[in-house]
mmCIF file of C-alpha atoms in Angstrom:
data_model
loop_
_atom_site.group_PDB
_atom_site.id
_atom_site.type_symbol
_atom_site.label_atom_id
_atom_site.label_comp_id
_atom_site.label_asym_id
_atom_site.label_seq_id
_atom_site.Cartn_x
_atom_site.Cartn_y
_atom_site.Cartn_z
ATOM 1 C CA MET A 1 8.429 5.981 -8.707
ATOM 2 C CA SER A 2 8.933 9.653 -7.918
ATOM 3 C CA THR A 3 9.452 10.600 -4.295
ATOM 4 C CA GLU A 4 10.025 13.781 -2.379
ATOM 5 C CA ALA A 5 13.043 13.226 -0.158
ATOM 6 C CA ALA A 6 12.627 13.810 3.546
ATOM 7 C CA PRO A 7 14.295 17.027 4.686
ATOM 8 C CA HIS A 8 16.091 15.254 7.512
ATOM 9 C CA ALA A 9 18.159 12.427 6.051
ATOM 10 C CA LEU A 10 19.568 9.862 8.464
ATOM 11 C CA GLN A 11 23.232 9.059 9.070
ATOM 12 C CA SER A 12 23.272 6.572 6.195
ATOM 13 C CA GLY A 13 21.624 9.122 3.913
ATOM 14 C CA LEU A 14 18.355 7.165 4.107
ATOM 15 C CA ALA A 15 15.201 9.228 3.580
ATOM 16 C CA ILE A 16 11.592 8.110 3.976
ATOM 17 C CA ALA A 17 8.601 9.113 1.868
ATOM 18 C CA PHE A 18 5.021 7.895 2.179
ATOM 19 C CA GLN A 19 2.596 6.889 -0.551
ATOM 20 C CA PRO A 20 -1.115 6.400 0.148
ATOM 21 C CA MET A 21 -2.964 3.192 -0.580
ATOM 22 C CA ILE A 22 -6.447 4.269 -1.594
ATOM 23 C CA ALA A 23 -9.820 2.591 -1.124
ATOM 24 C CA THR A 24 -11.968 3.538 -4.108
ATOM 25 C CA ALA A 25 -15.119 3.371 -1.990
ATOM 26 C CA THR A 26 -14.021 6.501 -0.121
ATOM 27 C CA GLY A 27 -11.206 7.927 -2.242
ATOM 28 C CA LEU A 28 -9.138 8.178 0.963
ATOM 29 C CA PRO A 29 -6.050 6.331 2.255
ATOM 30 C CA PHE A 30 -6.596 3.181 4.284
ATOM 31 C CA ALA A 31 -2.824 2.698 4.668
ATOM 32 C CA TRP A 32 0.471 4.436 3.949
ATOM 33 C CA ALA A 33 3.439 2.691 2.344
ATOM 34 C CA ALA A 34 6.835 3.740 3.677
ATOM 35 C CA ILE A 35 9.357 4.049 0.824
ATOM 36 C CA ALA A 36 13.062 4.464 1.594
ATOM 37 C CA SER A 37 15.668 5.953 -0.739
ATOM 38 C CA ALA A 38 18.995 7.786 -0.614
ATOM 39 C CA GLN A 39 20.394 10.227 -3.154
ATOM 40 C CA GLY A 40 18.300 8.855 -6.006
ATOM 41 C CA ARG A 41 18.944 5.196 -5.144
ATOM 42 C CA SER A 42 16.290 2.753 -4.029
ATOM 43 C CA PHE A 43 16.560 0.889 -0.748
ATOM 44 C CA ALA A 44 17.261 -2.365 -2.628
ATOM 45 C CA GLN A 45 20.220 -0.743 -4.409
ATOM 46 C CA ILE A 46 21.570 0.613 -1.131
ATOM 47 C CA ALA A 47 21.254 -2.748 0.631
ATOM 48 C CA ALA A 48 22.868 -4.633 -2.274
ATOM 49 C CA ALA A 49 25.990 -2.495 -1.933
ATOM 50 C CA LEU A 50 26.460 -3.484 1.723
ATOM 51 C CA ALA A 51 28.027 -6.546 3.263
ATOM 52 C CA PRO A 52 25.401 -9.040 4.509
ATOM 53 C CA GLU A 53 26.237 -8.318 8.156
ATOM 54 C CA ALA A 54 25.576 -4.589 7.648
ATOM 55 C CA ARG A 55 22.125 -5.030 6.088
ATOM 56 C CA ALA A 56 20.375 -5.769 9.385
ATOM 57 C CA GLU A 57 21.392 -2.367 10.743
ATOM 58 C CA LEU A 58 20.063 -0.680 7.610
ATOM 59 C CA GLU A 59 16.782 -2.595 7.925
ATOM 60 C CA MET A 60 16.419 -1.428 11.510
ATOM 61 C CA GLU A 61 17.155 2.120 10.439
ATOM 62 C CA ARG A 62 14.384 1.908 7.857
ATOM 63 C CA ILE A 63 11.928 0.623 10.475
ATOM 64 C CA SER A 64 12.799 3.423 12.910
ATOM 65 C CA ALA A 65 12.619 6.105 10.210
ATOM 66 C CA ALA A 66 9.272 4.845 8.919
ATOM 67 C CA ILE A 67 7.562 4.968 12.312
ATOM 68 C CA ALA A 68 9.101 8.295 13.345
ATOM 69 C CA GLY A 69 8.419 9.844 9.947
ATOM 70 C CA ALA A 70 4.788 8.738 9.894
ATOM 71 C CA LEU A 71 4.206 10.268 13.314
ATOM 72 C CA ASP A 72 5.987 13.460 12.321
ATOM 73 C CA ALA A 73 3.763 13.764 9.244
ATOM 74 C CA GLY A 74 0.602 13.093 11.266
ATOM 75 C CA LEU A 75 -0.277 10.012 9.233
ATOM 76 C CA LEU A 76 -1.220 7.915 12.266
ATOM 77 C CA GLU A 77 -3.639 10.398 13.799
ATOM 78 C CA GLY A 78 -6.558 8.846 11.924
ATOM 79 C CA GLU A 79 -7.310 5.176 11.321
ATOM 80 C CA ALA A 80 -4.933 4.494 8.424
ATOM 81 C CA LEU A 81 -2.350 1.753 8.773
ATOM 82 C CA LEU A 82 1.412 2.054 8.248
ATOM 83 C CA ALA A 83 2.982 -0.498 5.887
ATOM 84 C CA ILE A 84 6.694 -0.955 6.576
ATOM 85 C CA PRO A 85 8.776 -3.092 4.193
ATOM 86 C CA VAL A 86 11.121 -5.489 5.976
ATOM 87 C CA GLY A 87 13.700 -7.416 3.984
ATOM 88 C CA ALA A 88 13.513 -11.160 4.574
ATOM 89 C CA ALA A 89 17.229 -11.528 3.846
ATOM 90 C CA GLY A 90 18.178 -8.470 5.884
ATOM 91 C CA GLY A 91 18.956 -10.288 9.107
ATOM 92 C CA SER A 92 17.358 -12.434 11.793
ATOM 93 C CA PRO A 93 13.548 -12.093 11.716
ATOM 94 C CA ASP A 94 13.486 -12.183 15.521
ATOM 95 C CA ALA A 95 15.981 -9.318 15.790
ATOM 96 C CA LEU A 96 14.219 -7.195 13.160
ATOM 97 C CA LEU A 97 10.767 -7.678 14.674
ATOM 98 C CA ALA A 98 12.074 -7.093 18.188
ATOM 99 C CA HIS A 99 13.443 -3.767 16.956
ATOM 100 C CA LEU A 100 10.088 -2.959 15.333
ATOM 101 C CA PHE A 101 8.299 -3.763 18.604
ATOM 102 C CA ARG A 102 10.682 -1.614 20.675
ATOM 103 C CA THR A 103 10.389 1.299 18.256
ATOM 104 C CA ALA A 104 6.590 1.096 18.241
ATOM 105 C CA VAL A 105 6.480 1.045 22.050
ATOM 106 C CA GLU A 106 8.928 3.959 22.231
ATOM 107 C CA HIS A 107 6.715 6.057 19.959
ATOM 108 C CA ARG A 108 3.456 4.747 21.499
ATOM 109 C CA VAL A 109 2.229 3.238 18.260
ATOM 110 C CA ALA A 110 -0.028 0.193 18.613
ATOM 111 C CA LEU A 111 1.221 -2.847 16.737
ATOM 112 C CA ASP A 112 -2.193 -3.329 15.144
ATOM 113 C CA ARG A 113 -1.553 -0.097 13.197
ATOM 114 C CA ILE A 114 1.523 -1.622 11.531
ATOM 115 C CA VAL A 115 1.681 -4.010 8.583
ATOM 116 C CA VAL A 116 4.967 -5.663 7.622
ATOM 117 C CA GLU A 117 5.468 -5.784 3.859
ATOM 118 C CA ILE A 118 7.343 -8.883 2.701
ATOM 119 C CA ASN A 119 8.596 -9.117 -0.860
ATOM 120 C CA ALA A 120 7.156 -12.191 -2.584
ATOM 121 C CA ASP A 121 9.069 -11.778 -5.843
ATOM 122 C CA GLU A 122 9.356 -15.079 -7.712
ATOM 123 C CA ARG A 123 13.108 -14.552 -8.042
ATOM 124 C CA GLY A 124 13.470 -14.664 -4.277
ATOM 125 C CA ASP A 125 14.165 -17.542 -1.917
ATOM 126 C CA LEU A 126 11.194 -19.065 -0.095
ATOM 127 C CA ALA A 127 13.038 -19.952 3.117
ATOM 128 C CA PRO A 128 13.829 -16.437 4.464
ATOM 129 C CA VAL A 129 10.461 -15.116 3.257
ATOM 130 C CA ALA A 130 8.620 -17.897 5.064
ATOM 131 C CA ALA A 131 10.741 -17.422 8.185
ATOM 132 C CA LEU A 132 9.907 -13.719 8.369
ATOM 133 C CA ALA A 133 6.219 -14.346 7.692
ATOM 134 C CA GLN A 134 6.093 -17.011 10.404
ATOM 135 C CA ALA A 135 7.824 -14.708 12.881
ATOM 136 C CA CYS A 136 5.192 -12.031 12.172
ATOM 137 C CA VAL A 137 2.348 -14.518 12.613
ATOM 138 C CA ASP A 138 3.824 -15.732 15.907
ATOM 139 C CA ARG A 139 3.888 -12.142 17.196
ATOM 140 C CA GLY A 140 0.471 -11.193 15.888
ATOM 141 C CA ILE A 141 1.822 -8.670 13.376
ATOM 142 C CA ALA A 142 -0.175 -8.259 10.160
ATOM 143 C CA ILE A 143 1.658 -8.976 6.919
ATOM 144 C CA ALA A 144 1.339 -7.970 3.285
ATOM 145 C CA PHE A 145 2.968 -9.867 0.451
ATOM 146 C CA ASP A 146 4.441 -7.324 -1.953
ATOM 147 C CA SER A 147 5.433 -7.774 -5.636
ATOM 148 C CA PHE A 148 2.944 -10.625 -5.882
ATOM 149 C CA ALA A 149 2.195 -12.583 -9.066
ATOM 150 C CA VAL A 150 0.812 -16.058 -9.664
ATOM 151 C CA GLY A 151 3.645 -18.565 -9.471
ATOM 152 C CA PRO A 152 4.962 -21.489 -7.406
ATOM 153 C CA LEU A 153 6.476 -19.306 -4.678
ATOM 154 C CA ALA A 154 3.408 -17.094 -4.361
ATOM 155 C CA VAL A 155 0.984 -20.008 -4.197
ATOM 156 C CA ARG A 156 3.095 -21.784 -1.593
ATOM 157 C CA LEU A 157 3.244 -18.636 0.541
ATOM 158 C CA LEU A 158 -0.514 -18.184 0.441
ATOM 159 C CA GLY A 159 -0.923 -21.866 1.227
ATOM 160 C CA ARG A 160 1.049 -21.440 4.455
ATOM 161 C CA PHE A 161 0.078 -17.950 5.579
ATOM 162 C CA THR A 162 -2.950 -15.701 5.398
ATOM 163 C CA PRO A 163 -1.713 -12.141 4.803
ATOM 164 C CA ARG A 164 -3.861 -9.120 5.457
ATOM 165 C CA PHE A 165 -2.986 -7.696 2.050
ATOM 166 C CA VAL A 166 -1.523 -8.871 -1.230
ATOM 167 C CA LYS A 167 0.058 -6.191 -3.406
ATOM 168 C CA LEU A 168 0.225 -6.972 -7.093
ATOM 169 C CA ASP A 169 3.609 -6.737 -8.731
ATOM 170 C CA ALA A 170 3.895 -3.266 -10.281
ATOM 171 C CA GLY A 171 5.122 -4.879 -13.477
ATOM 172 C CA LEU A 172 1.720 -6.526 -13.879
ATOM 173 C CA VAL A 173 -0.221 -3.350 -13.171
ATOM 174 C CA ARG A 174 1.761 -0.919 -15.309
ATOM 175 C CA ASN A 175 0.105 -0.496 -18.731
ATOM 176 C CA ILE A 176 -2.228 -3.409 -18.020
ATOM 177 C CA SER A 177 -4.895 -1.940 -20.300
ATOM 178 C CA ASP A 178 -2.560 -2.698 -23.231
ATOM 179 C CA SER A 179 -1.876 -6.323 -22.295
ATOM 180 C CA ARG A 180 -4.427 -9.134 -22.359
ATOM 181 C CA SER A 181 -1.936 -11.602 -20.851
ATOM 182 C CA ARG A 182 -1.425 -9.359 -17.807
ATOM 183 C CA ARG A 183 -5.168 -9.040 -17.355
ATOM 184 C CA VAL A 184 -5.504 -12.828 -17.299
ATOM 185 C CA ILE A 185 -2.795 -13.100 -14.628
ATOM 186 C CA VAL A 186 -4.332 -10.365 -12.481
ATOM 187 C CA GLU A 187 -7.758 -11.998 -12.759
ATOM 188 C CA GLY A 188 -6.209 -15.210 -11.446
ATOM 189 C CA VAL A 189 -4.632 -13.434 -8.471
ATOM 190 C CA LEU A 190 -7.938 -11.648 -7.792
ATOM 191 C CA ARG A 191 -9.837 -14.949 -7.677
ATOM 192 C CA LEU A 192 -7.202 -16.410 -5.378
ATOM 193 C CA ALA A 193 -7.377 -13.415 -3.038
ATOM 194 C CA ARG A 194 -11.178 -13.489 -2.929
ATOM 195 C CA ASN A 195 -11.224 -17.191 -2.138
ATOM 196 C CA MET A 196 -8.892 -16.532 0.801
ATOM 197 C CA ASP A 197 -10.684 -13.352 1.903
ATOM 198 C CA VAL A 198 -7.497 -11.320 1.391
ATOM 199 C CA THR A 199 -7.494 -7.689 0.240
ATOM 200 C CA LEU A 200 -5.779 -7.256 -3.125
ATOM 201 C CA ILE A 201 -3.971 -3.984 -3.821
ATOM 202 C CA ALA A 202 -3.023 -2.865 -7.337
ATOM 203 C CA ASN A 203 0.379 -1.206 -6.960
ATOM 204 C CA GLY A 204 2.212 0.819 -9.595
ATOM 205 C CA ILE A 205 -0.648 2.660 -11.330
ATOM 206 C CA VAL A 206 0.760 5.323 -13.651
ATOM 207 C CA ARG A 207 -2.125 5.887 -16.122
ATOM 208 C CA ARG A 208 -5.811 6.649 -15.775
ATOM 209 C CA GLU A 209 -6.837 3.994 -18.296
ATOM 210 C CA ASP A 210 -5.140 1.339 -16.172
ATOM 211 C CA LEU A 211 -6.997 2.564 -13.085
ATOM 212 C CA VAL A 212 -10.321 2.424 -14.918
ATOM 213 C CA LEU A 213 -9.661 -1.113 -16.139
ATOM 214 C CA LEU A 214 -8.631 -2.347 -12.693
ATOM 215 C CA CYS A 215 -11.813 -0.900 -11.192
ATOM 216 C CA THR A 216 -13.824 -2.616 -13.901
ATOM 217 C CA MET A 217 -12.126 -5.899 -13.013
ATOM 218 C CA GLY A 218 -13.283 -5.498 -9.410
ATOM 219 C CA ILE A 219 -10.124 -4.291 -7.674
ATOM 220 C CA ARG A 220 -10.991 -1.678 -5.064
ATOM 221 C CA HIS A 221 -7.644 -0.831 -3.460
ATOM 222 C CA MET A 222 -4.971 1.104 -5.346
ATOM 223 C CA GLN A 223 -1.504 2.607 -5.073
ATOM 224 C CA GLY A 224 0.561 4.450 -7.642
ATOM 225 C CA ASP A 225 2.177 7.674 -8.798
ATOM 226 C CA TRP A 226 -0.796 8.605 -10.995
ATOM 227 C CA ILE A 227 -3.012 8.623 -7.917
ATOM 228 C CA ALA A 228 -0.518 10.293 -5.565
ATOM 229 C CA PRO A 229 3.304 10.268 -5.563
ATOM 230 C CA ALA A 230 5.238 9.395 -2.428
ATOM 231 C CA GLN A 231 6.112 12.428 -0.300
ATOM 232 C CA ALA A 232 7.920 13.003 2.958
ATOM 233 C CA HIS A 233 5.039 15.049 4.399
ATOM 234 C CA PRO A 234 1.847 14.221 2.519
ATOM 235 C CA LEU A 235 -1.530 15.445 3.655
ATOM 236 C CA PRO A 236 -2.775 13.008 6.333
ATOM 237 C CA ARG A 237 -6.148 12.580 4.593
ATOM 238 C CA PRO A 238 -5.825 13.640 0.961
ATOM 239 C CA HIS A 239 -9.043 13.457 -1.042
ATOM 240 C CA ILE A 240 -8.157 12.235 -4.490
ATOM 241 C CA ALA A 241 -11.557 10.983 -5.581
ATOM 242 C CA ARG A 242 -11.510 13.391 -8.517
ATOM 243 C CA ARG A 243 -8.898 11.143 -10.111
ATOM 244 C CA GLU A 244 -11.039 8.040 -9.794
ATOM 245 C CA PRO A 245 -13.218 6.855 -12.688
ATOM 246 C CA ARG A 246 -16.747 8.253 -12.557
ATOM 247 C CA THR A 247 -18.240 4.791 -12.011
ATOM 248 C CA THR A 248 -16.552 4.366 -8.620
ATOM 249 C CA VAL A 249 -16.594 7.668 -6.725
ATOM 250 C CA PRO A 250 -17.573 11.298 -7.421
ATOM 251 C CA GLN A 251 -15.150 13.193 -9.640
ATOM 252 C CA HIS A 252 -15.073 16.375 -7.592
ATOM 253 C CA ARG A 253 -15.698 17.520 -4.055
ATOM 254 C CA ARG A 254 -18.381 19.922 -5.223
ATOM 255 C CA LEU A 255 -20.202 17.094 -6.979
ATOM 256 C CA ALA A 256 -20.051 14.963 -3.839
ATOM 257 C CA ALA A 257 -21.346 17.882 -1.756
ATOM 258 C CA HIS A 258 -24.118 18.498 -4.275
ATOM 259 C CA GLN A 259 -25.178 14.847 -4.142
ATOM 260 C CA ARG A 260 -25.288 14.907 -0.338
ATOM 261 C CA SER A 261 -27.272 18.123 -0.386
ATOM 262 C CA ALA A 262 -29.724 16.745 -2.944
ATOM 263 C CA ALA A 263 -30.244 13.594 -0.895
ATOM 264 C CA SER A 264 -31.173 15.586 2.215
ATOM 265 C CA ARG A 265 -33.198 18.309 0.435
ATOM 266 C CA PRO A 266 -37.011 18.004 0.910
ATOM 267 C CA PRO A 267 -38.960 17.225 -2.261
ATOM 268 C CA ALA A 268 -40.457 20.072 -4.307
ATOM 269 C CA PRO A 269 -44.196 20.867 -3.832
ATOM 270 C CA SER A 270 -45.028 19.482 -7.270
ATOM 271 C CA SER A 271 -43.398 16.187 -6.329
ATOM 272 C CA LEU A 272 -45.478 16.046 -3.150
ATOM 273 C CA ALA A 273 -48.625 16.738 -5.101
ATOM 274 C CA GLN A 274 -47.882 13.935 -7.508
ATOM 275 C CA ALA A 275 -47.181 11.600 -4.646
ATOM 276 C CA LEU A 276 -50.524 12.481 -3.030
#
């Protein structure tokens, strides 16, 4: 995933970029995903190089940078949410969420504008993931299960918690139009999400043909570099409908404006005569 590094890196070298999650009904962001990196390394790589006791501090730094960076970029001036990843194994859930709460209060950001992203990778351990999810539920903080695919861990998590969002594993989404087996898996997750009234997000879209297929399957919420790469200061309300398939939203602003104008334009005299 390509990102534009923030111009003001933190003491650890951590930089935050933001990628929009798009609703195809409007072509506009309904949430922003905070993505941390440092000198070409992902947050996971940075955290893996630290001692376990030092990871909690890094997690808190990511939380602080995400909230401050989103405000600085003007991303919270509208109604879009801010999705902040929090590592389940990065320290005590109570300590991490207390830091998130303090930071939100300090910056006057309502907690209902924040969604905690929890990695639900099948290779992970259920206990810390469940502990973090439970701590969020107890505090009334919305959660999103990230890197989600059908499997024992994922099903057990959904059986215990009701997340606001479920983000498909990018490995399932990438090049899905070339893989029937991936389509079958995604269809299963989609049915599961619909049955639980949970919003499913296709993450990791890098090709138009994959976007078209996902829309055809009924997925209406998207994220990926093909739609819009992560940037430190993205436009607060980018209109990217022109990249959507024609069956979902207008391809171009001028087309959308033309359609609105045509809808409000009075009928021609000949049309009135025929009607009479």
